[in-house]
Tab-separated table of C-alpha atoms in Angstrom:
chain	number	residue	atom	x	y	z
A	1	MET	CA	-14.908	-21.062	15.809
A	2	SER	CA	-17.835	-22.200	16.490
A	3	GLY	CA	-22.007	-21.815	18.098
A	4	ALA	CA	-22.006	-18.478	18.774
A	5	PRO	CA	-21.989	-16.262	15.566
A	6	ILE	CA	-18.678	-14.226	13.645
A	7	LEU	CA	-19.416	-10.287	12.948
A	8	LEU	CA	-18.521	-8.696	9.833
A	9	VAL	CA	-18.576	-5.030	10.949
A	10	GLY	CA	-18.482	-3.501	6.905
A	11	PHE	CA	-19.214	-6.178	3.544
A	12	ALA	CA	-17.069	-5.179	0.901
A	13	VAL	CA	-15.052	-7.746	-0.670
A	14	ALA	CA	-12.311	-8.464	1.688
A	15	ASN	CA	-15.842	-9.451	3.797
A	16	GLN	CA	-17.475	-10.862	1.549
A	17	ALA	CA	-14.156	-13.517	0.980
A	18	VAL	CA	-14.801	-14.206	4.607
A	19	CYS	CA	-18.621	-15.117	4.714
A	20	ALA	CA	-17.988	-17.287	1.752
A	21	GLN	CA	-15.089	-19.155	3.788
A	22	LEU	CA	-16.993	-18.678	6.900
A	23	THR	CA	-19.942	-20.433	5.608
A	24	GLU	CA	-18.689	-23.108	4.198
A	25	ARG	CA	-16.885	-24.549	7.016
A	26	GLY	CA	-20.646	-24.374	9.192
A	27	HIS	CA	-19.602	-20.962	11.399
A	28	PRO	CA	-23.234	-18.464	12.128
A	29	VAL	CA	-22.490	-15.613	10.458
A	30	VAL	CA	-23.714	-11.493	11.277
A	31	ALA	CA	-22.490	-9.147	8.170
A	32	THR	CA	-23.722	-6.124	8.355
A	33	ASP	CA	-22.070	-2.266	7.083
A	34	ASP	CA	-23.159	1.317	7.170
A	35	ALA	CA	-24.306	2.146	3.363
A	36	ALA	CA	-25.435	-0.792	2.821
A	37	ASP	CA	-27.883	-0.958	-1.131
A	38	ASP	CA	-29.350	-3.455	-3.077
A	39	GLN	CA	-26.398	-4.106	-3.800
A	40	LEU	CA	-25.295	-5.711	-1.478
A	41	ARG	CA	-27.877	-6.855	0.244
A	42	SER	CA	-27.727	-9.120	-3.323
A	43	GLN	CA	-24.212	-9.982	-2.225
A	44	ALA	CA	-25.868	-11.398	1.326
A	45	ALA	CA	-28.841	-13.383	0.298
A	46	GLY	CA	-26.446	-14.965	-2.186
A	47	LEU	CA	-24.604	-16.267	0.517
A	48	GLY	CA	-27.038	-17.274	2.432
A	49	ILE	CA	-26.748	-14.495	5.778
A	50	ASP	CA	-29.172	-11.245	6.653
A	51	LEU	CA	-26.926	-7.919	6.312
A	52	ARG	CA	-27.993	-6.140	9.269
A	53	GLU	CA	-28.052	-2.602	7.615
A	54	ARG	CA	-26.384	1.308	9.491
A	55	PRO	CA	-27.216	0.248	13.298
A	56	ALA	CA	-26.644	3.363	14.965
A	57	VAL	CA	-24.627	3.317	18.187
A	58	ASP	CA	-26.927	1.492	20.325
A	59	ASP	CA	-26.933	-1.189	18.356
A	60	TRP	CA	-23.421	-2.406	18.619
A	61	LEU	CA	-23.320	-3.811	21.933
A	62	ALA	CA	-26.481	-6.210	21.390
A	63	LEU	CA	-24.641	-7.472	18.347
A	64	VAL	CA	-20.643	-7.903	19.657
A	65	ALA	CA	-22.160	-8.990	22.779
A	66	ASP	CA	-24.093	-11.780	20.957
A	67	ALA	CA	-20.546	-12.231	18.990
A	68	ARG	CA	-18.000	-15.375	18.924
A	69	ALA	CA	-15.352	-12.714	16.927
A	70	VAL	CA	-15.729	-9.379	14.840
A	71	VAL	CA	-13.989	-9.287	11.728
A	72	PRO	CA	-13.325	-5.425	10.589
A	73	THR	CA	-13.187	-4.402	6.888
A	74	PRO	CA	-9.523	-3.358	6.854
A	75	GLY	CA	-9.603	0.785	6.454
A	76	LEU	CA	-12.271	0.709	9.423
A	77	PRO	CA	-11.336	3.780	11.108
A	78	GLU	CA	-10.916	2.755	15.002
A	79	SER	CA	-13.245	5.121	15.728
A	80	HIS	CA	-16.326	2.818	15.261
A	81	PRO	CA	-18.824	1.937	17.860
A	82	ALA	CA	-18.176	-1.673	16.918
A	83	LEU	CA	-14.631	-1.709	17.757
A	84	SER	CA	-15.214	0.062	21.074
A	85	ALA	CA	-18.245	-2.114	21.520
A	86	ALA	CA	-15.974	-5.276	21.510
A	87	MET	CA	-13.713	-3.844	23.252
A	88	ALA	CA	-16.230	-3.693	26.421
A	89	ALA	CA	-17.548	-6.803	25.452
A	90	GLY	CA	-14.062	-9.133	25.848
A	91	THR	CA	-15.254	-9.575	21.859
A	92	PRO	CA	-11.890	-11.379	20.376
A	93	VAL	CA	-11.015	-8.595	17.408
A	94	VAL	CA	-9.374	-10.649	14.362
A	95	SER	CA	-8.516	-10.488	10.761
A	96	GLU	CA	-8.801	-11.861	7.434
A	97	PHE	CA	-5.541	-13.270	8.639
A	98	ASP	CA	-5.745	-14.623	11.431
A	99	LEU	CA	-9.012	-16.887	10.156
A	100	ALA	CA	-6.216	-17.096	6.801
A	101	GLN	CA	-3.810	-18.981	8.567
A	102	ARG	CA	-5.482	-20.553	10.803
A	103	TRP	CA	-7.336	-23.043	7.877
A	104	ASP	CA	-3.876	-22.625	5.576
A	105	SER	CA	-0.378	-23.715	6.432
A	106	ARG	CA	1.338	-22.502	3.284
A	107	PRO	CA	4.622	-20.463	3.641
A	108	THR	CA	4.007	-17.055	3.948
A	109	LEU	CA	5.406	-13.858	2.256
A	110	ALA	CA	4.384	-9.926	3.954
A	111	VAL	CA	4.993	-7.425	2.445
A	112	THR	CA	4.669	-3.486	4.692
A	113	GLY	CA	5.402	-0.432	4.867
A	114	THR	CA	3.958	2.858	3.999
A	115	ASN	CA	5.389	3.267	0.594
A	116	GLY	CA	6.611	0.424	-1.747
A	117	LYS	CA	4.747	-2.256	-0.285
A	118	THR	CA	2.431	-2.851	-4.437
A	119	THR	CA	5.556	-3.125	-6.377
A	120	VAL	CA	7.842	-5.391	-3.895
A	121	THR	CA	4.950	-7.822	-2.586
A	122	VAL	CA	4.736	-7.901	-7.403
A	123	LEU	CA	8.234	-7.965	-7.972
A	124	VAL	CA	8.791	-10.934	-4.392
A	125	ALA	CA	5.586	-13.385	-7.071
A	126	ALA	CA	7.365	-12.327	-9.819
A	127	MET	CA	11.344	-13.427	-8.943
A	128	LEU	CA	9.345	-16.302	-6.844
A	129	GLU	CA	7.574	-17.436	-9.984
A	130	ALA	CA	11.263	-17.196	-11.811
A	131	SER	CA	12.776	-19.542	-9.875
A	132	GLY	CA	10.673	-22.680	-10.378
A	133	ILE	CA	7.483	-21.616	-7.240
A	134	GLU	CA	3.793	-21.075	-8.406
A	135	ALA	CA	3.416	-17.911	-5.885
A	136	SER	CA	-0.316	-15.772	-5.657
A	137	VAL	CA	-0.194	-12.778	-4.284
A	138	ALA	CA	-2.986	-11.731	-2.209
A	139	GLY	CA	-3.707	-9.255	1.110
A	140	ASN	CA	-4.701	-5.547	0.371
A	141	THR	CA	-4.777	-6.123	-3.222
A	142	GLU	CA	-8.224	-7.450	-5.188
A	143	THR	CA	-8.275	-10.807	-3.134
A	144	PRO	CA	-7.829	-11.116	-0.042
A	145	LEU	CA	-5.920	-13.871	2.083
A	146	VAL	CA	-8.986	-15.804	2.651
A	147	GLU	CA	-9.290	-16.290	-1.236
A	148	ALA	CA	-6.313	-17.062	-1.557
A	149	ILE	CA	-5.485	-20.104	0.136
A	150	ARG	CA	-8.380	-21.550	-2.143
A	151	ASP	CA	-6.689	-22.228	-4.691
A	152	PRO	CA	-4.418	-25.165	-4.696
A	153	GLN	CA	-2.339	-24.809	-6.442
A	154	SER	CA	-0.391	-21.898	-4.504
A	155	ALA	CA	2.802	-23.111	-2.902
A	156	ALA	CA	3.606	-19.747	-0.954
A	157	PHE	CA	1.043	-16.176	-0.779
A	158	VAL	CA	2.939	-13.331	-0.898
A	159	VAL	CA	0.567	-11.076	1.418
A	160	GLU	CA	0.472	-6.859	0.677
A	161	ALA	CA	-0.175	-6.552	3.809
A	162	SER	CA	-1.881	-3.114	5.338
A	163	SER	CA	-1.669	-1.360	8.795
A	164	PHE	CA	-6.244	-2.146	7.854
A	165	ARG	CA	-6.003	-5.520	7.957
A	166	LEU	CA	-2.476	-6.127	10.785
A	167	GLY	CA	-3.518	-2.907	13.434
A	168	HIS	CA	-6.488	-6.306	14.719
A	169	SER	CA	-3.933	-9.338	13.459
A	170	GLN	CA	-4.351	-11.215	16.249
A	171	CYS	CA	-1.895	-14.118	15.850
A	172	PHE	CA	-0.926	-13.620	11.793
A	173	ARG	CA	3.062	-14.834	11.742
A	174	PRO	CA	4.075	-14.594	8.232
A	175	SER	CA	7.470	-16.634	7.795
A	176	VAL	CA	8.943	-13.860	6.171
A	177	GLY	CA	7.806	-10.059	7.108
A	178	ALA	CA	9.421	-7.241	5.642
A	179	TRP	CA	8.528	-3.607	6.685
A	180	LEU	CA	10.157	-1.624	3.915
A	181	ASN	CA	10.070	1.784	5.801
A	182	PHE	CA	7.346	4.733	7.571
A	183	ALA	CA	5.667	8.016	7.433
A	184	PRO	CA	3.025	9.776	8.640
A	185	ASP	CA	-0.102	7.968	6.335
A	186	HIS	CA	-4.195	6.700	7.520
A	187	LEU	CA	-4.519	8.746	9.864
A	188	ASP	CA	-8.358	9.778	9.004
A	189	VAL	CA	-8.720	5.566	9.883
A	190	HIS	CA	-6.278	6.050	12.943
A	191	ALA	CA	-6.520	6.667	16.100
A	192	SER	CA	-2.561	9.051	15.847
A	193	LEU	CA	0.365	7.781	14.436
A	194	ASP	CA	1.883	6.387	17.471
A	195	SER	CA	-1.506	3.994	16.572
A	196	TYR	CA	-0.404	3.547	13.035
A	197	ARG	CA	2.762	3.039	13.921
A	198	ARG	CA	2.104	-0.253	15.842
A	199	ALA	CA	0.014	-1.354	13.447
A	200	LYS	CA	2.541	-1.570	11.131
A	201	ALA	CA	4.997	-3.322	14.224
A	202	ALA	CA	2.597	-6.109	14.098
A	203	LEU	CA	4.065	-7.545	11.621
A	204	TRP	CA	6.613	-9.268	13.831
A	205	ARG	CA	5.057	-9.638	16.753
A	206	ARG	CA	4.711	-12.747	17.010
A	207	ALA	CA	8.251	-14.043	15.408
A	208	ASP	CA	9.559	-16.332	16.666
A	209	GLU	CA	12.311	-18.522	15.615
A	210	HIS	CA	11.485	-19.667	12.732
A	211	THR	CA	10.486	-17.058	10.720
A	212	THR	CA	12.674	-14.052	8.566
A	213	ALA	CA	13.224	-10.560	9.387
A	214	VAL	CA	13.327	-8.318	6.671
A	215	VAL	CA	14.903	-5.101	7.902
A	216	ASN	CA	14.962	-1.492	6.080
A	217	ARG	CA	18.200	-0.261	7.462
A	218	ASP	CA	17.815	2.677	6.017
A	219	ASP	CA	14.410	3.685	8.472
A	220	PRO	CA	15.061	4.319	11.822
A	221	ILE	CA	11.326	3.945	13.137
A	222	VAL	CA	12.023	0.338	10.915
A	223	VAL	CA	15.315	-0.786	12.637
A	224	SER	CA	14.571	-0.054	16.220
A	225	HIS	CA	11.187	-2.642	15.992
A	226	THR	CA	13.675	-5.203	14.503
A	227	PRO	CA	12.361	-8.929	16.347
A	228	GLY	CA	14.716	-10.531	18.515
A	229	LYS	CA	13.783	-13.682	17.312
A	230	GLY	CA	14.388	-15.160	14.655
A	231	ARG	CA	16.544	-14.359	11.334
A	232	LEU	CA	17.876	-11.184	10.398
A	233	VAL	CA	17.491	-10.147	6.685
A	234	THR	CA	19.202	-6.563	5.556
A	235	TYR	CA	18.837	-4.899	3.415
A	236	GLY	CA	19.302	-0.485	1.847
A	237	LEU	CA	20.424	1.719	-0.355
A	238	SER	CA	24.802	1.970	1.404
A	239	GLU	CA	24.689	-0.963	3.881
A	240	GLY	CA	23.456	-4.814	4.956
A	241	ASP	CA	23.396	-8.219	3.348
A	242	PHE	CA	20.858	-6.406	-0.083
A	243	ARG	CA	23.105	-3.300	-0.335
A	244	VAL	CA	23.981	-0.702	-3.415
A	245	SER	CA	28.463	-0.820	-4.498
A	246	GLY	CA	29.570	0.047	-6.745
A	247	GLY	CA	27.193	0.871	-9.817
A	248	ALA	CA	25.334	-2.589	-8.724
A	249	LEU	CA	23.169	-4.468	-6.452
A	250	TRP	CA	24.325	-6.770	-4.220
A	251	ALA	CA	22.955	-10.232	-2.212
A	252	GLY	CA	25.875	-10.711	0.129
A	253	SER	CA	29.416	-11.301	-2.142
A	254	GLU	CA	26.531	-11.794	-5.273
A	255	LYS	CA	26.283	-9.211	-8.310
A	256	LEU	CA	22.421	-8.839	-8.638
A	257	ALA	CA	22.483	-6.638	-10.909
A	258	ASP	CA	23.882	-3.478	-12.599
A	259	ILE	CA	22.565	-0.274	-12.232
A	260	ALA	CA	22.923	1.178	-16.033
A	261	GLU	CA	20.671	-2.344	-16.840
A	262	LEU	CA	18.024	-1.040	-15.048
A	263	ARG	CA	14.902	-0.132	-16.283
A	264	ARG	CA	14.366	2.041	-12.715
A	265	SER	CA	16.958	2.700	-11.503
A	266	GLN	CA	15.528	5.834	-9.414
A	267	PRO	CA	17.192	5.393	-5.687
A	268	HIS	CA	13.487	4.104	-4.429
A	269	GLU	CA	13.122	2.175	-6.835
A	270	LEU	CA	16.632	1.051	-5.915
A	271	SER	CA	15.214	0.429	-2.487
A	272	ASN	CA	12.228	-1.647	-3.502
A	273	GLN	CA	14.619	-3.822	-5.473
A	274	LEU	CA	16.166	-4.631	-2.810
A	275	ALA	CA	13.695	-5.680	-0.615
A	276	ALA	CA	12.063	-7.757	-3.141
A	277	ALA	CA	15.151	-9.681	-3.896
A	278	ALA	CA	15.411	-10.002	0.336
A	279	VAL	CA	12.545	-11.375	0.368
A	280	ALA	CA	11.904	-13.709	-2.822
A	281	MET	CA	15.315	-15.877	-1.391
A	282	ALA	CA	14.820	-15.446	2.657
A	283	GLY	CA	11.759	-17.887	0.362
A	284	GLY	CA	13.720	-19.436	-1.264
A	285	ALA	CA	13.732	-18.091	-4.850
A	286	HIS	CA	17.173	-18.693	-6.313
A	287	LEU	CA	19.479	-16.358	-7.715
A	288	GLN	CA	18.948	-16.266	-11.685
A	289	GLY	CA	15.536	-15.675	-11.001
A	290	VAL	CA	16.293	-12.815	-8.935
A	291	LYS	CA	18.287	-10.937	-11.450
A	292	THR	CA	15.862	-12.240	-14.654
A	293	VAL	CA	13.352	-9.849	-12.291
A	294	MET	CA	15.032	-7.080	-11.933
A	295	ARG	CA	16.063	-6.714	-15.750
A	296	GLU	CA	13.050	-7.328	-16.741
A	297	TRP	CA	11.423	-4.086	-14.575
A	298	SER	CA	9.553	-1.738	-16.371
A	299	GLY	CA	7.599	-0.253	-13.060
A	300	LEU	CA	3.053	-0.658	-12.201
A	301	PRO	CA	1.911	2.035	-13.340
A	302	HIS	CA	0.824	5.314	-12.095
A	303	ARG	CA	4.368	5.200	-10.086
A	304	MET	CA	6.603	7.885	-11.423
A	305	MET	CA	5.291	6.961	-14.984
A	306	LEU	CA	6.938	8.577	-18.264
A	307	VAL	CA	3.687	10.184	-19.750
A	308	ALA	CA	5.421	12.054	-22.743
A	309	GLU	CA	8.451	14.362	-23.141
A	310	HIS	CA	6.750	17.404	-24.808
A	311	GLY	CA	9.192	20.961	-25.762
A	312	GLY	CA	11.898	19.801	-24.111
A	313	VAL	CA	9.645	19.055	-20.619
A	314	ARG	CA	9.031	15.461	-19.362
A	315	TYR	CA	5.180	14.430	-17.988
A	316	TYR	CA	5.550	12.152	-15.510
A	317	ASP	CA	2.026	9.603	-13.802
A	318	ASP	CA	2.645	9.444	-10.315
A	319	SER	CA	-0.710	8.903	-8.810
A	320	LYS	CA	-0.647	6.289	-6.329
A	321	ALA	CA	1.862	9.173	-4.499
A	322	THR	CA	-0.505	9.902	-1.506
A	323	THR	CA	1.323	10.756	1.657
A	324	PRO	CA	3.934	13.710	1.446
A	325	HIS	CA	6.855	11.130	2.012
A	326	ALA	CA	6.308	9.451	-1.295
A	327	VAL	CA	5.522	13.216	-3.565
A	328	CYS	CA	9.607	13.975	-1.414
A	329	ALA	CA	10.390	11.132	-3.053
A	330	ALA	CA	8.947	11.394	-6.341
A	331	VAL	CA	10.761	15.114	-6.403
A	332	ARG	CA	13.581	14.395	-5.972
A	333	SER	CA	13.399	11.718	-7.949
A	334	ALA	CA	12.402	14.122	-11.200
A	335	GLY	CA	15.228	16.462	-11.014
A	336	PRO	CA	13.315	20.713	-10.834
A	337	ALA	CA	9.747	19.950	-12.108
A	338	VAL	CA	6.478	21.598	-11.989
A	339	LEU	CA	4.050	20.142	-9.637
A	340	ILE	CA	0.963	19.082	-9.079
A	341	ALA	CA	-0.391	17.891	-5.817
A	342	GLY	CA	-3.724	18.111	-3.607
A	343	GLY	CA	-6.623	15.657	-3.320
A	344	ARG	CA	-8.174	15.336	-0.231
A	345	ASN	CA	-6.270	14.676	2.787
A	346	LYS	CA	-6.266	11.741	4.889
A	347	GLY	CA	-5.637	13.090	8.178
A	348	LEU	CA	-1.857	14.229	7.332
A	349	ASP	CA	0.427	17.020	7.868
A	350	LEU	CA	0.892	18.627	3.853
A	351	GLY	CA	3.299	20.243	6.038
A	352	PRO	CA	6.705	17.755	5.168
A	353	LEU	CA	6.568	18.921	1.473
A	354	ALA	CA	8.526	22.244	2.190
A	355	GLU	CA	11.231	19.235	2.140
A	356	VAL	CA	12.089	20.022	-1.071
A	357	ALA	CA	10.273	23.132	-1.987
A	358	ASP	CA	14.543	23.644	-3.978
A	359	GLY	CA	13.615	20.702	-5.989
A	360	VAL	CA	10.305	22.888	-7.718
A	361	ARG	CA	9.958	25.663	-9.671
A	362	ALA	CA	6.507	25.629	-9.020
A	363	VAL	CA	3.381	24.159	-6.954
A	364	VAL	CA	-0.257	23.328	-9.475
A	365	ALA	CA	-2.663	22.920	-6.505
A	366	ILE	CA	-5.865	21.272	-6.873
A	367	GLY	CA	-9.277	19.545	-4.814
A	368	GLU	CA	-10.267	19.642	-1.312
A	369	ALA	CA	-6.727	20.406	0.015
A	370	ALA	CA	-5.397	22.657	-2.335
A	371	SER	CA	-5.406	25.771	-0.136
A	372	GLU	CA	-3.354	22.929	3.011
A	373	VAL	CA	-0.804	22.905	-0.524
A	374	GLU	CA	-0.556	26.482	-0.568
A	375	ARG	CA	0.624	26.442	2.710
A	376	ALA	CA	3.111	23.837	2.945
A	377	PHE	CA	5.392	25.830	0.114
A	378	ALA	CA	3.830	29.823	0.561
A	379	GLY	CA	7.251	32.264	1.270
A	380	ARG	CA	9.410	28.827	-0.733
A	381	CYS	CA	8.713	29.221	-4.537
A	382	PRO	CA	5.041	30.107	-6.613
A	383	ALA	CA	1.524	28.375	-5.826
A	384	ALA	CA	-1.681	28.590	-8.172
A	385	PRO	CA	-4.920	26.569	-8.000
A	386	ALA	CA	-6.510	24.798	-10.241
A	387	GLU	CA	-10.241	24.488	-10.596
A	388	SER	CA	-9.341	20.881	-12.868
A	389	MET	CA	-7.798	18.267	-14.069
A	390	ASP	CA	-7.536	20.426	-17.093
A	391	GLU	CA	-6.560	23.404	-15.474
A	392	ALA	CA	-3.472	22.055	-12.908
A	393	VAL	CA	-2.189	20.183	-17.081
A	394	ARG	CA	-2.081	24.129	-18.763
A	395	LEU	CA	-0.452	26.041	-15.905
A	396	ALA	CA	2.078	23.889	-14.884
A	397	ALA	CA	2.488	23.384	-18.835
A	398	GLU	CA	3.554	27.305	-18.418
A	399	ARG	CA	5.194	27.379	-15.355
A	400	ALA	CA	7.779	24.172	-16.492
A	401	ARG	CA	11.272	25.380	-18.684
A	402	PHE	CA	12.963	22.716	-20.574
A	403	GLY	CA	14.686	20.596	-18.855
A	404	ASP	CA	12.258	20.757	-16.097
A	405	ALA	CA	9.571	18.047	-15.256
A	406	VAL	CA	5.377	17.983	-14.868
A	407	LEU	CA	4.973	16.318	-11.532
A	408	LEU	CA	1.496	14.557	-10.515
A	409	SER	CA	2.219	12.919	-7.162
A	410	PRO	CA	-0.569	14.863	-4.838
A	411	GLY	CA	0.220	13.560	-1.563
A	412	CYS	CA	-3.281	13.546	-0.334
A	413	ALA	CA	-5.993	10.505	-2.104
A	414	SER	CA	-8.286	10.631	-4.933
A	415	PHE	CA	-11.749	10.867	-3.650
A	416	ASP	CA	-12.969	14.583	-4.052
A	417	TRP	CA	-12.680	14.331	-7.887
A	418	TYR	CA	-12.367	10.428	-8.658
A	419	GLY	CA	-12.545	7.239	-7.973
A	420	SER	CA	-9.501	5.412	-7.757
A	421	TYR	CA	-5.647	7.104	-7.807
A	422	ALA	CA	-5.192	5.130	-11.007
A	423	GLU	CA	-9.038	6.742	-13.238
A	424	ARG	CA	-6.544	9.656	-11.455
A	425	GLY	CA	-3.797	8.820	-13.479
A	426	ASP	CA	-5.182	8.588	-16.406
A	427	HIS	CA	-7.526	11.256	-16.498
A	428	PHE	CA	-4.693	13.135	-16.386
A	429	ALA	CA	-2.286	11.398	-18.311
A	430	GLN	CA	-5.141	11.288	-20.962
A	431	VAL	CA	-4.923	15.525	-20.455
A	432	VAL	CA	-1.423	15.524	-21.473
A	433	LEU	CA	-1.300	14.108	-24.428
A	434	GLN	CA	-4.761	15.778	-25.967
A	435	MET	CA	-2.802	19.206	-24.674
A	436	ILE	CA	1.043	18.066	-26.580
A	437	GLY	CA	-1.756	16.102	-29.560
A	438	GLY	CA	-1.509	12.394	-28.600
A	439	SER	CA	2.624	12.863	-29.319
A	440	PRO	CA	5.193	12.869	-27.055
């Protein structure tokens, strides 16, 4: 890439890392942002480039026409005028994954899926490290892949591959690619559910004889996209190369762990651990390293984490659950529950929440989507709105019975009341502990 500039659409963390790499390699860059501020201007100046602020719709045609390629920020809506201008001009759109793979040839182990990506990614990296393979976690994390490749010590990169990046990738081909599951999500970014599915499927679009595909046999959509080339490794709760059988997790004929000795043993967590073992071993991890990590794994924050147990009621923070699919998995795992759900809908149909109504004693609906949550459960179980997290926890505690769980599993984004799902989960935990006197 040389001559004409590379156009960066959006100038947040990922594209700032892209910009630094491009300028270091002598490529001219033009950066744009729809919501520029003094901090972004300062960061652009520090990289020696100008920042085009809030381009008008008519400006995009000229910006794209002058560019050699367009790099969209992850999460740029498919309806953005920069993307339609690129299509009209025939200017290629590429992702940071494409650039990173062009600049670095070390192995990449990529994980995608609607739910479980972060958990599996972190597990895989830990399993590689426990096997003596230095690995870096990158992608849909605090470290973009183009930044991670700066580390000369890493022997492999474990990449959390979101649809936002995969959908714009033209040549990204991971050494190992795992697709965990598929359910509606991110319809505030993708033009349709089919577009979201195609973005996920891009993980295996360029599979060849050197690629290993890790396929979840329990998800029919994932199975339907199994690539026709390369090595195939399967996993599932009952069938697959990696599977659950006889109260244990297995890799072929090798026992990985007895379920009774695992700290996290709900069905979706077993599936995540099987997926991680399959990816890690395809990437060179040894059996003992995988076993060690499985037995020590205690989970990530805000994913079905027990905050407290008080008066026979368990309080769980599952704030990371931002889709109905994730909420349903949580309710099935928790047992009888009073569910706190809602927030900012990501363009999804919340109707599927009703699938677990039989396991929900009552619902407390919060945030912008409170009325949608109430409608999903109408006629199936009692539902009431709350205007704050304090009120939501109080109402849920009043409705819970001995043996129940109070479950914060919102099924929506957090950005109406909070800056992140982590902030939402932390506030829930704080309110719970204040309510019960700070002790379980």
